[in-house]
């Protein structure tokens, strides 16, 4: 098969005919909205592309958020150029400028992170620009967990999800990170139950693509195996994509193409 090479040279430039708008909701939630400029459609499909999880203000993590991210901005612009409205939402769990809302996820990763995503989507729907029958959500790592959480709780809003390398059961994730927010599982097992995707109901009508690298050394591949089994047991037919030899950060186009 053919292989693809992506340039990382600073002279490599792609210009998409899109408009990006930053909205701030009461200094609690911010959203970066990207729209195509030349669409003639009255209403457009919406893609929610968020990370949504607690982290830090370090440069190494800033790429996860809606603002200050070249690669996230490029992905948004590319998708918008194909005819989608794309929104990245920094809500509960993420730093918002100088405001940290990481404490919003204390005791529960599920409900608080979903709420702000859905609130922004509902605001966008009110604009009259969104085709409500074509709303999807995508994400990787905590963003993958968030995608699964949103489509499980609101299948009437999110018709499709791309769930990338998700934590499906927080018992399986990094002890220090997880216990910082939802506590010791031996002392607060209820927090792990409410945050897990493995006890949530999913709609049989939901369209789901689940993706995971088999050599993931951060979010263990077992998370997706368990989630796949959970979805299949509920009668869903899903697209399960595994990437051989890929860790948590898929390195290049050749990895993704395997």
CSV table of C-alpha atoms in Angstrom, one decimal, residues 34-170:
chain,number,residue,atom,x,y,z
A,34,UNK,CA,-15.5,26.9,13.5
A,35,UNK,CA,-17.8,27.3,10.5
A,36,UNK,CA,-17.3,27.0,6.7
A,37,UNK,CA,-17.6,30.3,4.9
A,38,UNK,CA,-19.1,29.1,1.6
A,39,UNK,CA,-21.7,26.6,2.6
A,40,UNK,CA,-25.1,27.2,0.9
A,41,UNK,CA,-27.0,24.8,3.3
A,42,UNK,CA,-29.5,26.4,5.7
A,43,UNK,CA,-28.4,24.0,8.4
A,44,UNK,CA,-25.2,22.2,8.8
A,45,UNK,CA,-24.2,19.0,10.7
A,46,UNK,CA,-22.3,19.6,14.0
A,47,UNK,CA,-19.2,17.9,15.3
A,48,UNK,CA,-18.3,18.4,19.0
A,49,UNK,CA,-14.5,17.9,19.4
A,50,UNK,CA,-13.5,18.2,23.0
A,51,UNK,CA,-11.1,16.9,25.6
A,52,UNK,CA,-13.0,17.8,28.7
A,53,UNK,CA,-10.8,16.3,31.4
A,54,UNK,CA,-8.9,17.6,34.4
A,55,UNK,CA,-5.2,18.2,33.8
A,56,UNK,CA,-2.9,21.2,34.4
A,57,UNK,CA,-1.8,24.5,32.9
A,58,UNK,CA,1.5,23.1,31.6
A,59,UNK,CA,2.6,23.6,28.0
A,60,UNK,CA,2.7,19.9,27.5
A,61,UNK,CA,-1.1,19.6,28.1
A,62,UNK,CA,-2.3,22.9,26.6
A,63,UNK,CA,-3.0,21.2,23.2
A,64,UNK,CA,-5.9,19.4,24.8
A,65,UNK,CA,-8.0,22.6,25.1
A,66,UNK,CA,-10.0,24.6,22.6
A,67,UNK,CA,-7.6,27.5,22.6
A,68,UNK,CA,-3.9,27.7,22.1
A,69,UNK,CA,-3.7,24.5,20.0
A,70,UNK,CA,-2.3,24.5,16.5
A,71,UNK,CA,-3.1,20.8,15.8
A,72,UNK,CA,-6.6,21.0,17.3
A,73,UNK,CA,-7.3,24.2,15.3
A,74,UNK,CA,-6.0,22.6,12.1
A,75,UNK,CA,-8.3,19.6,12.7
A,76,UNK,CA,-11.3,21.8,13.4
A,77,UNK,CA,-10.6,23.9,10.3
A,78,UNK,CA,-10.2,20.9,8.1
A,79,UNK,CA,-13.5,19.4,9.3
A,80,UNK,CA,-15.3,22.7,8.9
A,81,UNK,CA,-14.0,23.0,5.3
A,82,UNK,CA,-15.8,19.7,4.6
A,83,UNK,CA,-19.1,21.3,5.5
A,84,UNK,CA,-19.4,20.8,9.3
A,85,UNK,CA,-19.8,23.3,12.1
A,86,UNK,CA,-17.2,22.2,14.6
A,87,UNK,CA,-17.1,23.2,18.3
A,88,UNK,CA,-14.5,22.5,21.0
A,89,UNK,CA,-15.8,23.1,24.5
A,90,UNK,CA,-13.8,23.7,27.6
A,91,UNK,CA,-16.1,23.2,30.5
A,92,UNK,CA,-16.2,21.4,33.9
A,93,UNK,CA,-12.8,19.7,34.5
A,94,UNK,CA,-10.7,22.0,32.3
A,95,UNK,CA,-8.8,25.2,33.0
A,96,UNK,CA,-10.7,28.2,31.6
A,97,UNK,CA,-8.2,30.9,31.0
A,98,UNK,CA,-7.1,31.9,34.5
A,99,UNK,CA,-10.0,30.0,36.0
A,100,UNK,CA,-9.6,26.3,36.9
A,101,UNK,CA,-12.8,24.2,37.1
A,102,UNK,CA,-11.0,21.0,37.8
A,103,UNK,CA,-12.7,20.8,41.1
A,104,UNK,CA,-16.0,20.5,39.3
A,105,UNK,CA,-15.2,16.9,38.6
A,106,UNK,CA,-14.4,16.0,42.3
A,107,UNK,CA,-16.3,12.8,43.1
A,108,UNK,CA,-17.7,12.4,39.6
A,109,UNK,CA,-16.2,12.4,36.1
A,110,UNK,CA,-19.5,11.6,34.3
A,111,UNK,CA,-22.3,14.1,35.0
A,112,UNK,CA,-20.4,17.4,35.4
A,113,UNK,CA,-18.3,17.0,32.2
A,114,UNK,CA,-21.4,16.1,30.1
A,115,UNK,CA,-23.5,19.0,31.3
A,116,UNK,CA,-21.4,21.8,29.9
A,117,UNK,CA,-20.9,20.1,26.6
A,118,UNK,CA,-24.7,19.6,26.2
A,119,UNK,CA,-25.5,23.2,27.4
A,120,UNK,CA,-23.3,24.6,24.6
A,121,UNK,CA,-24.7,22.3,22.0
A,122,UNK,CA,-28.2,23.4,23.0
A,123,UNK,CA,-27.2,27.0,22.7
A,124,UNK,CA,-25.9,26.3,19.2
A,125,UNK,CA,-29.1,24.6,18.2
A,126,UNK,CA,-31.0,27.7,19.2
A,127,UNK,CA,-29.1,29.6,16.6
A,128,UNK,CA,-31.0,27.7,13.9
A,129,UNK,CA,-27.8,26.8,12.0
A,130,UNK,CA,-27.5,23.2,13.2
A,131,UNK,CA,-29.1,20.1,11.6
A,132,UNK,CA,-30.3,18.4,14.8
A,133,UNK,CA,-30.4,15.0,13.1
A,134,UNK,CA,-26.7,15.1,12.4
A,135,UNK,CA,-24.8,15.9,15.6
A,136,UNK,CA,-21.7,13.8,16.4
A,137,UNK,CA,-19.0,13.9,19.1
A,138,UNK,CA,-15.4,12.8,18.9
A,139,UNK,CA,-12.4,12.7,21.2
A,140,UNK,CA,-9.3,10.9,22.4
A,141,UNK,CA,-8.2,9.8,25.8
A,142,UNK,CA,-10.5,11.7,28.3
A,143,UNK,CA,-12.1,13.1,25.1
A,144,UNK,CA,-12.9,9.6,24.2
A,145,UNK,CA,-14.4,8.9,27.6
A,146,UNK,CA,-16.4,12.2,27.2
A,147,UNK,CA,-17.7,11.1,23.8
A,148,UNK,CA,-18.9,7.8,25.2
A,149,UNK,CA,-20.4,9.5,28.2
A,150,UNK,CA,-22.3,12.1,26.1
A,151,UNK,CA,-23.8,9.6,23.6
A,152,UNK,CA,-24.8,7.2,26.5
A,153,UNK,CA,-26.7,9.9,28.4
A,154,UNK,CA,-28.0,11.9,25.4
A,155,UNK,CA,-28.5,9.6,22.4
A,156,UNK,CA,-31.3,11.9,21.3
A,157,UNK,CA,-28.8,14.7,20.8
A,158,UNK,CA,-25.6,12.9,19.8
A,159,UNK,CA,-26.4,10.5,16.9
A,160,UNK,CA,-22.8,9.3,16.4
A,161,UNK,CA,-19.5,9.2,18.4
A,162,UNK,CA,-15.9,8.5,17.7
A,163,UNK,CA,-14.5,7.2,21.0
A,164,UNK,CA,-10.7,7.2,20.9
A,165,UNK,CA,-8.6,5.4,23.5
A,166,UNK,CA,-11.2,6.0,26.3
A,167,UNK,CA,-11.0,5.1,30.0
A,168,UNK,CA,-14.1,3.0,30.3
A,169,UNK,CA,-13.5,1.9,33.9
A,170,UNK,CA,-11.5,4.3,36.2
